[in-house]
JSON list of C-alpha atoms and ligand atoms in Angstrom, two decimals:
[
{"chain": "R", "resi": 1, "resn": "MET", "atom": "CA", "xyz": [0.03, -0.04, -0.19]},
{"chain": "R", "resi": 2, "resn": "SER", "atom": "CA", "xyz": [1.63, 3.51, -0.65]},
{"chain": "R", "resi": 3, "resn": "SER", "atom": "CA", "xyz": [0.99, 6.09, 1.16]},
{"chain": "R", "resi": 4, "resn": "THR", "atom": "CA", "xyz": [0.84, 9.44, 0.05]},
{"chain": "R", "resi": 5, "resn": "PRO", "atom": "CA", "xyz": [3.47, 12.00, 1.97]},
{"chain": "R", "resi": 6, "resn": "ALA", "atom": "CA", "xyz": [2.19, 14.39, 4.10]},
{"chain": "R", "resi": 7, "resn": "ARG", "atom": "CA", "xyz": [2.27, 18.13, 2.82]},
{"chain": "R", "resi": 8, "resn": "ARG", "atom": "CA", "xyz": [4.60, 20.58, 4.51]},
{"chain": "R", "resi": 9, "resn": "ARG", "atom": "CA", "xyz": [2.49, 23.40, 6.18]},
{"chain": "R", "resi": 10, "resn": "THR", "atom": "CA", "xyz": [3.58, 26.47, 4.76]},
{"chain": "R", "resi": 11, "resn": "ALA", "atom": "CA", "xyz": [2.55, 30.23, 5.65]},
{"chain": "R", "resi": 12, "resn": "ILE", "atom": "CA", "xyz": [2.73, 33.01, 3.28]},
{"chain": "R", "resi": 13, "resn": "LEU", "atom": "CA", "xyz": [3.54, 36.23, 4.78]},
{"chain": "R", "resi": 14, "resn": "VAL", "atom": "CA", "xyz": [2.20, 39.26, 2.99]},
{"chain": "R", "resi": 15, "resn": "SER", "atom": "CA", "xyz": [2.11, 43.12, 3.20]},
{"chain": "R", "resi": 16, "resn": "GLY", "atom": "CA", "xyz": [0.38, 44.02, -0.30]},
{"chain": "R", "resi": 17, "resn": "ARG", "atom": "CA", "xyz": [-1.47, 42.84, -3.38]},
{"chain": "R", "resi": 18, "resn": "GLY", "atom": "CA", "xyz": [-0.40, 39.28, -3.38]},
{"chain": "R", "resi": 19, "resn": "SER", "atom": "CA", "xyz": [0.19, 38.61, -6.68]},
{"chain": "R", "resi": 20, "resn": "ASN", "atom": "CA", "xyz": [2.64, 35.45, -5.80]},
{"chain": "R", "resi": 21, "resn": "MET", "atom": "CA", "xyz": [0.97, 34.36, -3.41]},
{"chain": "R", "resi": 22, "resn": "THR", "atom": "CA", "xyz": [-2.10, 33.98, -5.50]},
{"chain": "R", "resi": 23, "resn": "ALA", "atom": "CA", "xyz": [0.42, 31.93, -7.66]},
{"chain": "R", "resi": 24, "resn": "LEU", "atom": "CA", "xyz": [1.18, 29.85, -4.80]},
{"chain": "R", "resi": 25, "resn": "LEU", "atom": "CA", "xyz": [-2.41, 29.26, -3.52]},
{"chain": "R", "resi": 26, "resn": "ASP", "atom": "CA", "xyz": [-3.13, 27.98, -7.14]},
{"chain": "R", "resi": 27, "resn": "ALA", "atom": "CA", "xyz": [-0.42, 26.03, -7.15]},
{"chain": "R", "resi": 28, "resn": "ALA", "atom": "CA", "xyz": [-0.97, 24.57, -3.84]},
{"chain": "R", "resi": 29, "resn": "SER", "atom": "CA", "xyz": [-4.88, 23.75, -4.77]},
{"chain": "R", "resi": 30, "resn": "ASP", "atom": "CA", "xyz": [-3.27, 20.25, -6.75]},
{"chain": "R", "resi": 31, "resn": "PRO", "atom": "CA", "xyz": [-3.58, 17.86, -3.84]},
{"chain": "R", "resi": 32, "resn": "ASP", "atom": "CA", "xyz": [-0.30, 16.30, -5.64]},
{"chain": "R", "resi": 33, "resn": "TYR", "atom": "CA", "xyz": [1.56, 19.58, -4.44]},
{"chain": "R", "resi": 34, "resn": "PRO", "atom": "CA", "xyz": [4.37, 18.99, -1.88]},
{"chain": "R", "resi": 35, "resn": "ALA", "atom": "CA", "xyz": [3.28, 22.14, 0.33]},
{"chain": "R", "resi": 36, "resn": "GLU", "atom": "CA", "xyz": [-0.07, 23.36, 1.23]},
{"chain": "R", "resi": 37, "resn": "ILE", "atom": "CA", "xyz": [-1.06, 27.32, 2.40]},
{"chain": "R", "resi": 38, "resn": "ALA", "atom": "CA", "xyz": [-1.73, 26.92, 6.33]},
{"chain": "R", "resi": 39, "resn": "LEU", "atom": "CA", "xyz": [-1.83, 30.78, 6.76]},
{"chain": "R", "resi": 40, "resn": "VAL", "atom": "CA", "xyz": [-1.81, 33.97, 5.43]},
{"chain": "R", "resi": 41, "resn": "LEU", "atom": "CA", "xyz": [-0.34, 36.67, 7.31]},
{"chain": "R", "resi": 42, "resn": "SER", "atom": "CA", "xyz": [-0.10, 40.42, 6.94]},
{"chain": "R", "resi": 43, "resn": "ASN", "atom": "CA", "xyz": [1.78, 43.22, 8.63]},
{"chain": "R", "resi": 44, "resn": "ARG", "atom": "CA", "xyz": [-0.34, 45.70, 7.61]},
{"chain": "R", "resi": 45, "resn": "PRO", "atom": "CA", "xyz": [-4.05, 45.42, 8.29]},
{"chain": "R", "resi": 46, "resn": "GLY", "atom": "CA", "xyz": [-6.53, 45.95, 5.48]},
{"chain": "R", "resi": 47, "resn": "ALA", "atom": "CA", "xyz": [-3.59, 44.51, 2.53]},
{"chain": "R", "resi": 48, "resn": "PRO", "atom": "CA", "xyz": [-5.72, 43.08, -0.32]},
{"chain": "R", "resi": 49, "resn": "ALA", "atom": "CA", "xyz": [-3.85, 40.06, -0.44]},
{"chain": "R", "resi": 50, "resn": "LEU", "atom": "CA", "xyz": [-5.80, 39.01, 2.87]},
{"chain": "R", "resi": 51, "resn": "ASP", "atom": "CA", "xyz": [-9.30, 39.22, 1.29]},
{"chain": "R", "resi": 52, "resn": "LYS", "atom": "CA", "xyz": [-7.95, 37.21, -1.40]},
{"chain": "R", "resi": 53, "resn": "ALA", "atom": "CA", "xyz": [-6.58, 34.50, 0.82]},
{"chain": "R", "resi": 54, "resn": "GLU", "atom": "CA", "xyz": [-9.65, 34.53, 3.08]},
{"chain": "R", "resi": 55, "resn": "ALA", "atom": "CA", "xyz": [-11.79, 34.44, -0.51]},
{"chain": "R", "resi": 56, "resn": "ALA", "atom": "CA", "xyz": [-9.80, 30.90, -0.94]},
{"chain": "R", "resi": 57, "resn": "GLY", "atom": "CA", "xyz": [-10.65, 29.72, 2.35]},
{"chain": "R", "resi": 58, "resn": "ILE", "atom": "CA", "xyz": [-7.16, 30.23, 3.76]},
{"chain": "R", "resi": 59, "resn": "ALA", "atom": "CA", "xyz": [-6.64, 31.08, 7.44]},
{"chain": "R", "resi": 60, "resn": "THR", "atom": "CA", "xyz": [-5.57, 34.32, 7.62]},
{"chain": "R", "resi": 61, "resn": "ALA", "atom": "CA", "xyz": [-3.91, 36.90, 10.41]},
{"chain": "R", "resi": 62, "resn": "THR", "atom": "CA", "xyz": [-2.68, 39.99, 10.74]},
{"chain": "R", "resi": 63, "resn": "ILE", "atom": "CA", "xyz": [-0.33, 41.28, 13.20]},
{"chain": "R", "resi": 64, "resn": "ASP", "atom": "CA", "xyz": [0.10, 45.20, 12.89]},
{"chain": "R", "resi": 65, "resn": "HIS", "atom": "CA", "xyz": [4.07, 45.84, 13.11]},
{"chain": "R", "resi": 66, "resn": "ARG", "atom": "CA", "xyz": [2.97, 49.43, 14.38]},
{"chain": "R", "resi": 67, "resn": "GLY", "atom": "CA", "xyz": [2.91, 50.56, 18.08]},
{"chain": "R", "resi": 68, "resn": "LYS", "atom": "CA", "xyz": [4.46, 46.84, 19.26]},
{"chain": "R", "resi": 69, "resn": "GLY", "atom": "CA", "xyz": [7.10, 48.09, 21.20]},
{"chain": "R", "resi": 70, "resn": "GLY", "atom": "CA", "xyz": [10.54, 47.06, 18.61]},
{"chain": "R", "resi": 71, "resn": "ARG", "atom": "CA", "xyz": [11.29, 44.78, 15.84]},
{"chain": "R", "resi": 72, "resn": "GLN", "atom": "CA", "xyz": [11.80, 42.24, 17.94]},
{"chain": "R", "resi": 73, "resn": "ALA", "atom": "CA", "xyz": [8.75, 42.08, 19.57]},
{"chain": "R", "resi": 74, "resn": "PHE", "atom": "CA", "xyz": [6.64, 41.90, 16.75]},
{"chain": "R", "resi": 75, "resn": "GLU", "atom": "CA", "xyz": [8.52, 39.32, 15.67]},
{"chain": "R", "resi": 76, "resn": "GLU", "atom": "CA", "xyz": [7.76, 37.17, 18.53]},
{"chain": "R", "resi": 77, "resn": "LEU", "atom": "CA", "xyz": [4.38, 37.28, 18.13]},
{"chain": "R", "resi": 78, "resn": "LEU", "atom": "CA", "xyz": [4.86, 36.75, 14.51]},
{"chain": "R", "resi": 79, "resn": "GLN", "atom": "CA", "xyz": [6.67, 33.67, 15.88]},
{"chain": "R", "resi": 80, "resn": "GLY", "atom": "CA", "xyz": [3.80, 32.69, 17.94]},
{"chain": "R", "resi": 81, "resn": "GLU", "atom": "CA", "xyz": [1.02, 32.83, 14.93]},
{"chain": "R", "resi": 82, "resn": "LEU", "atom": "CA", "xyz": [3.36, 30.52, 13.15]},
{"chain": "R", "resi": 83, "resn": "GLU", "atom": "CA", "xyz": [4.01, 28.14, 15.99]},
{"chain": "R", "resi": 84, "resn": "ALA", "atom": "CA", "xyz": [0.35, 27.98, 16.92]},
{"chain": "R", "resi": 85, "resn": "HIS", "atom": "CA", "xyz": [-0.36, 27.36, 13.37]},
{"chain": "R", "resi": 86, "resn": "GLY", "atom": "CA", "xyz": [2.09, 24.10, 13.26]},
{"chain": "R", "resi": 87, "resn": "ILE", "atom": "CA", "xyz": [4.06, 26.05, 10.16]},
{"chain": "R", "resi": 88, "resn": "GLU", "atom": "CA", "xyz": [7.25, 24.24, 8.76]},
{"chain": "R", "resi": 89, "resn": "LEU", "atom": "CA", "xyz": [7.82, 26.49, 5.57]},
{"chain": "R", "resi": 90, "resn": "VAL", "atom": "CA", "xyz": [7.43, 30.26, 5.09]},
{"chain": "R", "resi": 91, "resn": "CYS", "atom": "CA", "xyz": [7.48, 32.13, 2.08]},
{"chain": "R", "resi": 92, "resn": "LEU", "atom": "CA", "xyz": [7.76, 35.63, 2.05]},
{"chain": "R", "resi": 93, "resn": "ALA", "atom": "CA", "xyz": [5.66, 37.17, -0.93]},
{"chain": "R", "resi": 94, "resn": "GLY", "atom": "CA", "xyz": [6.01, 41.27, -1.15]},
{"chain": "R", "resi": 95, "resn": "PHE", "atom": "CA", "xyz": [6.56, 41.13, 3.14]},
{"chain": "R", "resi": 96, "resn": "MET", "atom": "CA", "xyz": [7.63, 44.71, 3.53]},
{"chain": "R", "resi": 97, "resn": "ARG", "atom": "CA", "xyz": [9.46, 44.46, 6.71]},
{"chain": "R", "resi": 98, "resn": "LEU", "atom": "CA", "xyz": [13.19, 43.53, 7.76]},
{"chain": "R", "resi": 99, "resn": "LEU", "atom": "CA", "xyz": [13.77, 40.71, 9.47]},
{"chain": "R", "resi": 100, "resn": "THR", "atom": "CA", "xyz": [16.30, 40.17, 12.62]},
{"chain": "R", "resi": 101, "resn": "PRO", "atom": "CA", "xyz": [18.85, 37.36, 12.43]},
{"chain": "R", "resi": 102, "resn": "TRP", "atom": "CA", "xyz": [17.06, 36.14, 15.37]},
{"chain": "R", "resi": 103, "resn": "PHE", "atom": "CA", "xyz": [13.68, 35.44, 13.44]},
{"chain": "R", "resi": 104, "resn": "VAL", "atom": "CA", "xyz": [15.82, 34.61, 10.31]},
{"chain": "R", "resi": 105, "resn": "GLU", "atom": "CA", "xyz": [17.78, 31.92, 12.69]},
{"chain": "R", "resi": 106, "resn": "GLN", "atom": "CA", "xyz": [14.42, 30.21, 13.49]},
{"chain": "R", "resi": 107, "resn": "TRP", "atom": "CA", "xyz": [13.95, 29.65, 10.32]},
{"chain": "R", "resi": 108, "resn": "THR", "atom": "CA", "xyz": [17.66, 28.38, 8.48]},
{"chain": "R", "resi": 109, "resn": "ASP", "atom": "CA", "xyz": [16.69, 26.77, 5.54]},
{"chain": "R", "resi": 110, "resn": "ARG", "atom": "CA", "xyz": [12.61, 27.01, 5.86]},
{"chain": "R", "resi": 111, "resn": "LEU", "atom": "CA", "xyz": [12.27, 30.40, 5.06]},
{"chain": "R", "resi": 112, "resn": "ILE", "atom": "CA", "xyz": [12.45, 31.97, 1.06]},
{"chain": "R", "resi": 113, "resn": "ASN", "atom": "CA", "xyz": [11.75, 35.05, -0.71]},
{"chain": "R", "resi": 114, "resn": "ILE", "atom": "CA", "xyz": [11.15, 36.42, -4.14]},
{"chain": "R", "resi": 115, "resn": "HIS", "atom": "CA", "xyz": [13.43, 39.12, -5.47]},
{"chain": "R", "resi": 116, "resn": "PRO", "atom": "CA", "xyz": [12.32, 41.17, -8.66]},
{"chain": "R", "resi": 117, "resn": "ALA", "atom": "CA", "xyz": [16.26, 41.23, -9.95]},
{"chain": "R", "resi": 118, "resn": "LEU", "atom": "CA", "xyz": [18.71, 38.51, -10.77]},
{"chain": "R", "resi": 119, "resn": "LEU", "atom": "CA", "xyz": [20.44, 38.29, -7.61]},
{"chain": "R", "resi": 120, "resn": "PRO", "atom": "CA", "xyz": [23.51, 39.03, -6.65]},
{"chain": "R", "resi": 121, "resn": "SER", "atom": "CA", "xyz": [22.44, 42.24, -8.83]},
{"chain": "R", "resi": 122, "resn": "PHE", "atom": "CA", "xyz": [19.96, 44.87, -7.81]},
{"chain": "R", "resi": 123, "resn": "LYS", "atom": "CA", "xyz": [19.47, 44.17, -3.99]},
{"chain": "R", "resi": 124, "resn": "GLY", "atom": "CA", "xyz": [16.93, 45.94, -2.78]},
{"chain": "R", "resi": 125, "resn": "LEU", "atom": "CA", "xyz": [14.33, 48.60, -3.69]},
{"chain": "R", "resi": 126, "resn": "ASP", "atom": "CA", "xyz": [13.62, 49.76, -7.54]},
{"chain": "R", "resi": 127, "resn": "THR", "atom": "CA", "xyz": [15.16, 47.08, -9.36]},
{"chain": "R", "resi": 128, "resn": "HIS", "atom": "CA", "xyz": [13.31, 47.77, -12.50]},
{"chain": "R", "resi": 129, "resn": "ALA", "atom": "CA", "xyz": [14.32, 50.86, -12.79]},
{"chain": "R", "resi": 130, "resn": "ARG", "atom": "CA", "xyz": [18.10, 50.33, -11.71]},
{"chain": "R", "resi": 131, "resn": "ALA", "atom": "CA", "xyz": [18.21, 47.62, -14.24]},
{"chain": "R", "resi": 132, "resn": "LEU", "atom": "CA", "xyz": [17.32, 49.52, -17.15]},
{"chain": "R", "resi": 133, "resn": "ALA", "atom": "CA", "xyz": [19.47, 52.62, -16.21]},
{"chain": "R", "resi": 134, "resn": "GLU", "atom": "CA", "xyz": [22.60, 50.00, -15.95]},
{"chain": "R", "resi": 135, "resn": "GLY", "atom": "CA", "xyz": [21.35, 48.69, -19.67]},
{"chain": "R", "resi": 136, "resn": "CYS", "atom": "CA", "xyz": [21.07, 45.60, -18.75]},
{"chain": "R", "resi": 137, "resn": "LYS", "atom": "CA", "xyz": [19.70, 42.77, -21.80]},
{"chain": "R", "resi": 138, "resn": "ILE", "atom": "CA", "xyz": [18.43, 40.72, -19.11]},
{"chain": "R", "resi": 139, "resn": "HIS", "atom": "CA", "xyz": [16.54, 40.83, -16.26]},
{"chain": "R", "resi": 140, "resn": "GLY", "atom": "CA", "xyz": [14.33, 38.96, -14.14]},
{"chain": "R", "resi": 141, "resn": "ALA", "atom": "CA", "xyz": [13.60, 37.56, -10.74]},
{"chain": "R", "resi": 142, "resn": "THR", "atom": "CA", "xyz": [15.17, 34.88, -7.76]},
{"chain": "R", "resi": 143, "resn": "VAL", "atom": "CA", "xyz": [13.88, 32.62, -5.18]},
{"chain": "R", "resi": 144, "resn": "HIS", "atom": "CA", "xyz": [16.29, 32.46, -2.60]},
{"chain": "R", "resi": 145, "resn": "PHE", "atom": "CA", "xyz": [16.75, 31.18, 0.96]},
{"chain": "R", "resi": 146, "resn": "VAL", "atom": "CA", "xyz": [16.81, 34.28, 3.63]},
{"chain": "R", "resi": 147, "resn": "ARG", "atom": "CA", "xyz": [19.60, 34.67, 5.13]},
{"chain": "R", "resi": 148, "resn": "ALA", "atom": "CA", "xyz": [20.83, 37.61, 7.71]},
{"chain": "R", "resi": 149, "resn": "GLU", "atom": "CA", "xyz": [21.48, 39.88, 5.15]},
{"chain": "R", "resi": 150, "resn": "MET", "atom": "CA", "xyz": [19.27, 41.45, 2.86]},
{"chain": "R", "resi": 151, "resn": "ASP", "atom": "CA", "xyz": [18.16, 39.86, -0.33]},
{"chain": "R", "resi": 152, "resn": "ALA", "atom": "CA", "xyz": [20.79, 37.00, -0.04]},
{"chain": "R", "resi": 153, "resn": "GLY", "atom": "CA", "xyz": [21.29, 33.74, 0.42]},
{"chain": "R", "resi": 154, "resn": "PRO", "atom": "CA", "xyz": [21.05, 30.39, -1.85]},
{"chain": "R", "resi": 155, "resn": "ILE", "atom": "CA", "xyz": [19.18, 30.52, -4.70]},
{"chain": "R", "resi": 156, "resn": "ILE", "atom": "CA", "xyz": [16.83, 28.17, -5.64]},
{"chain": "R", "resi": 157, "resn": "ALA", "atom": "CA", "xyz": [15.03, 29.09, -8.99]},
{"chain": "R", "resi": 158, "resn": "GLN", "atom": "CA", "xyz": [15.75, 32.12, -11.00]},
{"chain": "R", "resi": 159, "resn": "GLY", "atom": "CA", "xyz": [14.02, 33.35, -14.27]},
{"chain": "R", "resi": 160, "resn": "ALA", "atom": "CA", "xyz": [15.13, 35.82, -16.78]},
{"chain": "R", "resi": 161, "resn": "VAL", "atom": "CA", "xyz": [12.97, 38.30, -19.23]},
{"chain": "R", "resi": 162, "resn": "ALA", "atom": "CA", "xyz": [15.31, 39.98, -22.46]},
{"chain": "R", "resi": 163, "resn": "VAL", "atom": "CA", "xyz": [14.81, 43.81, -21.78]},
{"chain": "R", "resi": 164, "resn": "ALA", "atom": "CA", "xyz": [13.43, 45.49, -24.93]},
{"chain": "R", "resi": 165, "resn": "ASP", "atom": "CA", "xyz": [14.72, 48.89, -26.43]},
{"chain": "R", "resi": 166, "resn": "ASP", "atom": "CA", "xyz": [11.32, 50.37, -25.63]},
{"chain": "R", "resi": 167, "resn": "ASP", "atom": "CA", "xyz": [10.99, 49.11, -21.93]},
{"chain": "R", "resi": 168, "resn": "THR", "atom": "CA", "xyz": [9.48, 51.14, -19.34]},
{"chain": "R", "resi": 169, "resn": "GLU", "atom": "CA", "xyz": [9.74, 50.17, -15.40]},
{"chain": "R", "resi": 170, "resn": "ALA", "atom": "CA", "xyz": [6.08, 49.32, -15.98]},
{"chain": "R", "resi": 171, "resn": "SER", "atom": "CA", "xyz": [6.32, 47.01, -18.58]},
{"chain": "R", "resi": 172, "resn": "LEU", "atom": "CA", "xyz": [9.37, 45.55, -17.85]},
{"chain": "R", "resi": 173, "resn": "ALA", "atom": "CA", "xyz": [7.98, 44.95, -14.55]},
{"chain": "R", "resi": 174, "resn": "ALA", "atom": "CA", "xyz": [5.04, 43.29, -15.66]},
{"chain": "R", "resi": 175, "resn": "ARG", "atom": "CA", "xyz": [7.14, 40.92, -17.67]},
{"chain": "R", "resi": 176, "resn": "VAL", "atom": "CA", "xyz": [8.94, 39.76, -14.35]},
{"chain": "R", "resi": 177, "resn": "LEU", "atom": "CA", "xyz": [5.99, 39.75, -12.10]},
{"chain": "R", "resi": 178, "resn": "ALA", "atom": "CA", "xyz": [4.49, 36.99, -14.93]},
{"chain": "R", "resi": 179, "resn": "VAL", "atom": "CA", "xyz": [8.30, 35.03, -14.09]},
{"chain": "R", "resi": 180, "resn": "GLU", "atom": "CA", "xyz": [7.91, 35.44, -10.63]},
{"chain": "R", "resi": 181, "resn": "HIS", "atom": "CA", "xyz": [4.36, 33.71, -10.93]},
{"chain": "R", "resi": 182, "resn": "GLU", "atom": "CA", "xyz": [5.97, 30.87, -12.53]},
{"chain": "R", "resi": 183, "resn": "ILE", "atom": "CA", "xyz": [9.38, 30.27, -10.40]},
{"chain": "R", "resi": 184, "resn": "TYR", "atom": "CA", "xyz": [7.72, 30.72, -6.73]},
{"chain": "R", "resi": 185, "resn": "PRO", "atom": "CA", "xyz": [5.79, 27.64, -7.27]},
{"chain": "R", "resi": 186, "resn": "ARG", "atom": "CA", "xyz": [8.49, 25.85, -8.41]},
{"chain": "R", "resi": 187, "resn": "ALA", "atom": "CA", "xyz": [10.62, 26.81, -6.24]},
{"chain": "R", "resi": 188, "resn": "LEU", "atom": "CA", "xyz": [8.46, 26.09, -3.07]},
{"chain": "R", "resi": 189, "resn": "ALA", "atom": "CA", "xyz": [7.58, 22.25, -4.57]},
{"chain": "R", "resi": 190, "resn": "LEU", "atom": "CA", "xyz": [11.20, 21.90, -4.55]},
{"chain": "R", "resi": 191, "resn": "VAL", "atom": "CA", "xyz": [12.02, 23.29, -0.93]},
{"chain": "R", "resi": 192, "resn": "ALA", "atom": "CA", "xyz": [8.35, 21.23, 0.42]},
{"chain": "R", "resi": 193, "resn": "SER", "atom": "CA", "xyz": [9.50, 17.93, -1.30]},
{"chain": "R", "resi": 194, "resn": "GLY", "atom": "CA", "xyz": [13.05, 18.30, 0.41]},
{"chain": "R", "resi": 195, "resn": "ALA", "atom": "CA", "xyz": [14.84, 17.13, -2.40]},
{"chain": "R", "resi": 196, "resn": "PHE", "atom": "CA", "xyz": [17.91, 19.51, -2.39]},
{"chain": "R", "resi": 197, "resn": "SER", "atom": "CA", "xyz": [20.82, 19.76, -0.57]},
{"chain": "R", "resi": 198, "resn": "ILE", "atom": "CA", "xyz": [22.54, 23.04, 0.36]},
{"chain": "R", "resi": 199, "resn": "GLU", "atom": "CA", "xyz": [26.48, 23.55, 0.28]},
{"chain": "R", "resi": 200, "resn": "GLY", "atom": "CA", "xyz": [27.65, 27.23, 0.77]},
{"chain": "R", "resi": 201, "resn": "MET", "atom": "CA", "xyz": [25.33, 29.38, -1.45]},
{"chain": "R", "resi": 202, "resn": "ARG", "atom": "CA", "xyz": [24.65, 26.59, -3.94]},
{"chain": "R", "resi": 203, "resn": "VAL", "atom": "CA", "xyz": [21.19, 24.63, -4.17]},
{"chain": "R", "resi": 204, "resn": "ALA", "atom": "CA", "xyz": [21.00, 21.30, -5.89]},
{"chain": "R", "resi": 205, "resn": "ARG", "atom": "CA", "xyz": [18.67, 19.15, -6.76]},
{"chain": "R", "resi": 206, "resn": "THR", "atom": "CA", "xyz": [18.69, 15.47, -5.48]},
{"chain": "R", "resi": 207, "resn": "ASP", "atom": "CA", "xyz": [16.28, 13.97, -7.61]},
{"chain": "R", "resi": 208, "resn": "ARG", "atom": "CA", "xyz": [17.42, 14.89, -11.22]},
{"chain": "R", "resi": 209, "resn": "GLY", "atom": "CA", "xyz": [15.99, 12.74, -13.60]},
{"chain": "R", "resi": 210, "resn": "ASN", "atom": "CA", "xyz": [13.04, 12.42, -11.60]},
{"chain": "R", "resi": 211, "resn": "ALA", "atom": "CA", "xyz": [11.61, 16.29, -12.40]},
{"chain": "R", "resi": 212, "resn": "GLU", "atom": "CA", "xyz": [12.14, 19.02, -14.91]},
{"chain": "R", "resi": 213, "resn": "ILE", "atom": "CA", "xyz": [14.53, 21.75, -14.11]},
{"chain": "R", "resi": 214, "resn": "PRO", "atom": "CA", "xyz": [12.64, 24.16, -11.74]},
{"chain": "R", "resi": 215, "resn": "ALA", "atom": "CA", "xyz": [15.19, 26.55, -11.77]},
{"chain": "R", "resi": 216, "resn": "LEU", "atom": "CA", "xyz": [15.58, 28.70, -15.16]},
{"chain": "R", "resi": 217, "resn": "ILE", "atom": "CA", "xyz": [13.20, 30.17, -17.51]},
{"chain": "R", "resi": 218, "resn": "VAL", "atom": "CA", "xyz": [15.19, 31.72, -20.81]},
{"chain": "R", "resi": 219, "resn": "PRO", "atom": "CA", "xyz": [14.11, 34.51, -22.80]},
{"chain": "R", "resi": 220, "resn": "SER", "atom": "CA", "xyz": [13.41, 33.73, -25.69]},
{"chain": "R", "resi": 221, "resn": "VAL", "atom": "CA", "xyz": [14.93, 36.68, -27.78]},
{"chain": "Y", "resi": 1, "resn": "GRF", "atom": "C1", "xyz": [7.06, 41.49, -6.10]},
{"chain": "Y", "resi": 1, "resn": "GRF", "atom": "O1", "xyz": [7.35, 41.84, -7.12]},
{"chain": "Y", "resi": 1, "resn": "GRF", "atom": "C2", "xyz": [8.21, 40.41, -5.13]},
{"chain": "Y", "resi": 1, "resn": "GRF", "atom": "O2", "xyz": [9.02, 40.00, -6.49]},
{"chain": "Y", "resi": 1, "resn": "GRF", "atom": "C3", "xyz": [8.49, 41.51, -4.46]},
{"chain": "Y", "resi": 1, "resn": "GRF", "atom": "O3", "xyz": [7.47, 42.60, -3.81]},
{"chain": "Y", "resi": 1, "resn": "GRF", "atom": "C4", "xyz": [6.57, 41.86, -5.24]},
{"chain": "Y", "resi": 1, "resn": "GRF", "atom": "C5", "xyz": [5.40, 41.42, -4.31]},
{"chain": "Y", "resi": 1, "resn": "GRF", "atom": "O4", "xyz": [4.38, 41.73, -5.51]},
{"chain": "Y", "resi": 1, "resn": "GRF", "atom": "N1", "xyz": [9.18, 40.91, -3.30]},
{"chain": "Y", "resi": 1, "resn": "GRF", "atom": "P1", "xyz": [3.12, 40.62, -4.98]},
{"chain": "Y", "resi": 1, "resn": "GRF", "atom": "O5", "xyz": [2.53, 41.11, -3.75]},
{"chain": "Y", "resi": 1, "resn": "GRF", "atom": "O6", "xyz": [3.20, 39.50, -4.68]},
{"chain": "Y", "resi": 1, "resn": "GRF", "atom": "O7", "xyz": [1.95, 40.92, -5.91]}
]
């Protein structure tokens, strides 16, 4: 008799519109997907992502970071909420709070983030405008394990787009966002399946031949 492996209980942390969250919810609506989304948590009351998660029947929580007496006090509440829901993996999806080393260390190799650039280029904000200003011909998005340093950590998946001569910040952002929605569910599937190893900054699949390569989407030019 074969038994279906348990799906990893996953939380998505959001602050805003939640389009990456929606991509993860859609993927996890397949019972064969190795993660189930057990909680969507926002630090911003009224974030549009919360309504979308509720409409999808997902448990939600809000912990307003304001007035909590500092970053670690906020994170202790966050940690308590994650533990109360039995969360095993955490996805940051447009979560606009820097996390302290204390929190990051609670979740080593179980906390992942999506960043709208091909790391290690363009850490931080305004990535699309900066890629255009630098004349990049290739731009994209990265899913990575979170480490204490901002926008750094072992890379799980990347997707690239070609930069067009007439691209604006908005047009480039839209194409990169479409790529984000493809790579984030693939990256979470890999992490939730456990079929990977991490050595330094390198993440390798341990089930090669068993699955498509999740890590790269190449533009056609
Ligand atoms: C995305 O571009 C993501 O890469 C960045 O914040 C944005 C969130 O968008 N970290 P959404 O809320 O997922 O639509």
